[in-house]
Coordinates of C-alpha atoms and ligand atoms in Angstrom, one line a residue:
X533 CA -68.2 46.7 21.0
X534 CA -68.5 44.9 17.7
X535 CA -68.1 41.1 17.3
X536 CA -67.5 38.9 14.3
X537 CA -68.9 35.3 13.8
X538 CA -68.1 33.3 10.7
X539 CA -69.8 30.3 9.3
X540 CA -70.9 28.9 6.0
X541 CA -74.5 28.9 7.2
X542 CA -75.6 26.2 4.8
X543 CA -78.3 26.7 6.0
X544 CA -78.5 29.2 9.0
X545 CA -79.9 26.9 11.8
X546 CA -81.1 27.0 15.4
X547 CA -77.6 26.3 16.7
X548 CA -76.3 29.4 14.9
X549 CA -79.3 31.4 16.2
X550 CA -78.5 30.3 19.8
X551 CA -74.8 31.4 19.3
X552 CA -75.9 34.8 18.1
X553 CA -78.4 35.2 20.9
X554 CA -75.6 34.5 23.4
X555 CA -73.1 36.8 21.7
X556 CA -75.8 39.5 21.9
X557 CA -75.3 39.6 25.7
X558 CA -71.7 40.7 25.1
X559 CA -71.7 43.1 22.1
X560 CA -73.9 45.8 20.6
X561 CA -73.1 45.0 17.0
X562 CA -72.3 41.7 15.2
X563 CA -70.7 41.0 11.8
X564 CA -71.8 37.6 10.4
X565 CA -69.1 36.5 7.9
X566 CA -70.6 34.3 5.2
X567 CA -67.8 31.8 4.5
X568 CA -67.3 30.1 1.1
X569 CA -69.4 32.9 -0.2
X570 CA -68.4 32.1 -3.8
X571 CA -69.6 28.5 -3.6
X572 CA -73.2 27.4 -4.2
X573 CA -75.3 24.7 -5.9
X574 CA -73.2 21.9 -4.4
X575 CA -74.4 19.4 -1.7
X576 CA -72.0 20.9 0.8
X577 CA -72.8 24.5 -0.2
X578 CA -76.3 24.5 -1.8
X579 CA -77.2 28.1 -1.2
X580 CA -75.7 31.3 -2.7
X581 CA -74.3 34.1 -0.5
X582 CA -77.4 36.2 -1.4
X583 CA -79.7 33.4 -0.3
X584 CA -77.8 33.0 3.0
X585 CA -78.0 36.8 3.6
X586 CA -81.8 36.5 3.3
X587 CA -81.9 33.6 5.8
X588 CA -79.7 35.5 8.3
X589 CA -81.3 38.9 7.9
X590 CA -84.9 37.6 8.3
X591 CA -84.0 35.3 11.2
X592 CA -82.4 38.1 13.1
X593 CA -85.0 40.9 12.7
X594 CA -86.2 40.5 16.3
X595 CA -82.8 40.4 18.0
X596 CA -81.5 43.3 19.9
X597 CA -78.3 43.7 17.8
X598 CA -77.2 45.7 14.8
X599 CA -76.1 43.0 12.4
X600 CA -74.1 43.1 9.2
X601 CA -73.9 40.0 6.9
X602 CA -70.6 40.1 4.9
X603 CA -69.7 37.6 2.2
X604 CA -66.2 36.1 2.6
X605 CA -64.9 34.2 -0.4
X606 CA -62.6 31.3 0.1
X607 CA -58.9 31.9 -0.1
X608 CA -56.6 28.9 -0.3
X609 CA -54.0 30.7 1.7
X610 CA -54.5 30.4 5.5
X611 CA -51.6 32.6 6.3
X612 CA -53.3 35.7 5.0
X613 CA -56.9 34.7 5.7
X614 CA -57.4 37.1 8.7
X615 CA -56.3 40.1 6.5
X616 CA -58.7 38.9 3.8
X617 CA -61.6 38.8 6.4
X618 CA -60.7 42.2 7.7
X619 CA -60.6 43.7 4.2
X620 CA -64.2 42.7 3.7
X621 CA -65.7 43.4 7.2
X622 CA -66.5 46.4 9.3
X623 CA -63.9 46.6 12.1
X624 CA -64.5 44.2 15.0
X625 CA -63.1 43.9 18.5
X626 CA -63.6 40.2 19.2
X627 CA -64.1 37.1 17.0
X628 CA -66.3 34.2 18.1
X629 CA -65.5 30.7 16.9
X630 CA -65.3 27.1 18.0
X631 CA -63.3 26.1 14.9
X632 CA -59.6 25.3 15.9
X633 CA -58.1 26.6 12.6
X634 CA -60.2 29.8 12.8
X635 CA -59.2 30.4 16.4
X636 CA -55.5 29.8 15.7
X637 CA -55.5 32.2 12.7
X638 CA -57.2 35.0 14.7
X639 CA -55.0 34.5 17.7
X640 CA -51.8 34.7 15.6
X641 CA -53.1 37.9 14.1
X642 CA -53.7 39.3 17.6
X643 CA -57.5 39.3 17.5
X644 CA -59.3 38.3 20.7
X645 CA -61.2 35.1 20.3
X646 CA -64.1 33.9 22.5
X647 CA -65.6 30.4 22.2
X648 CA -69.3 29.5 22.6
X649 CA -70.8 26.3 23.9
X650 CA -72.3 23.9 21.3
X651 CA -76.1 23.7 21.3
X652 CA -77.6 20.3 20.7
X653 CA -74.8 19.5 18.1
X654 CA -76.1 16.0 17.4
X655 CA -78.9 17.5 15.2
X656 CA -78.1 21.2 15.0
X657 CA -75.4 20.8 12.3
X658 CA -75.5 21.9 8.7
X659 CA -74.5 18.5 7.5
X660 CA -77.3 16.8 9.3
X661 CA -79.9 19.3 8.1
X662 CA -78.7 19.0 4.4
X663 CA -78.9 15.2 4.7
X664 CA -82.5 15.6 5.9
X665 CA -83.3 18.0 3.0
X666 CA -82.0 15.4 0.5
X667 CA -83.9 12.5 2.2
X668 CA -87.2 14.3 2.7
X669 CA -86.7 14.2 6.5
X670 CA -87.7 16.7 9.1
X671 CA -85.3 19.6 8.7
X672 CA -87.8 22.4 9.3
X673 CA -87.8 21.9 13.1
X674 CA -84.0 22.6 13.2
X675 CA -84.0 26.0 11.6
X676 CA -85.8 29.4 12.2
X677 CA -89.2 29.8 10.6
X678 CA -87.7 32.5 8.3
X679 CA -85.2 30.0 6.9
X680 CA -88.1 27.6 6.0
X681 CA -89.7 30.5 4.1
X682 CA -86.5 31.4 2.2
X683 CA -85.8 27.8 1.3
X684 CA -89.4 27.6 0.0
X685 CA -89.1 30.8 -1.9
X686 CA -86.0 29.7 -3.8
X687 CA -87.2 26.1 -4.3
X688 CA -84.2 25.0 -2.3
X689 CA -85.3 21.4 -1.6
X690 CA -85.8 20.7 -5.3
X691 CA -82.4 22.2 -5.9
X692 CA -80.5 20.1 -3.3
X693 CA -82.3 16.9 -4.3
X694 CA -81.4 17.5 -7.9
X695 CA -77.7 18.3 -7.4
X696 CA -77.3 15.4 -5.0
X697 CA -78.3 13.0 -7.7
X698 CA -75.9 11.7 -10.4
X699 CA -76.3 11.1 -14.1
X700 CA -75.2 7.5 -13.9
Ligands
LIG1561 P1 -71.6 22.0 8.5 O1 -72.0 20.7 8.9 O2 -72.0 22.3 7.1 O3 -70.1 22.4 8.7 P2 -72.3 23.7 10.8 O4 -73.5 23.4 11.5 O5 -70.9 23.3 11.4 O6 -72.4 23.1 9.3 P3 -71.1 26.2 10.0 O7 -71.6 27.2 9.1 O8 -69.9 25.3 9.6 O9 -72.3 25.2 10.4 O10 -70.9 26.8 11.5 C1 -70.4 28.0 11.7 C2 -70.0 28.1 13.2 O11 -71.1 27.8 14.0 C3 -68.9 27.0 13.5 O12 -67.9 27.6 14.2 C4 -69.6 26.0 14.3 O13 -68.8 25.4 15.3 C5 -70.7 26.8 14.9 N1 -71.9 25.9 15.2 C6 -72.5 25.1 14.3 N2 -73.5 24.5 14.9 C7 -73.5 24.8 16.2 C8 -74.3 24.5 17.3 N3 -75.3 23.6 17.2 N4 -74.0 25.1 18.5 C9 -73.0 26.0 18.6 N5 -72.2 26.4 17.6 C10 -72.5 25.8 16.4
LIG1562 MG1 -69.1 23.4 10.3

């Protein structure tokens, strides 16, 4: 079986990794949909789709799963969003999500949805990690080592701190 898991992965963190490790018990292959793929260089979406593909691919090298990272651009039209996803992805049998809108859209389209528990959500959340990146806090302990290396390679902290500033 092949699963599908979508997120913005800004950045890919240890909560996402735990979800993938749990999904790996169920499926042989997993498509990771990179949401808001067309957005980057904003405080909410600092990293490009390509940078997020690097984070995901390098973080998952040791997992026992065939994985595909597929960029999914935003579409301001929820009614056809599942078709949009399917048009960009290898075929999948089951979608994994905790997001109520995503769950509803997949269910209406007849796609089986499974939910996963939340892992340490108080700190394992993209918003929290980006706040720590802006404020020079400890974000490194919340992401896989490979993500630390990618952020370093792309000077990601300098970027997010620069774009979070204003010109006034
Ligand atoms: P942001 O704060 O930017 O929304 P996020 O941590 O929610 O970041 P997303 O890329 O939005 O990250 O998440 C993708 C999916 O992963 C969502 O369905 C979300 O519910 C799930 N997820 C995020 N963090 C965790 C976690 N700690 N445990 C389990 N699932 C998580
Ligand atoms: Mg989220």
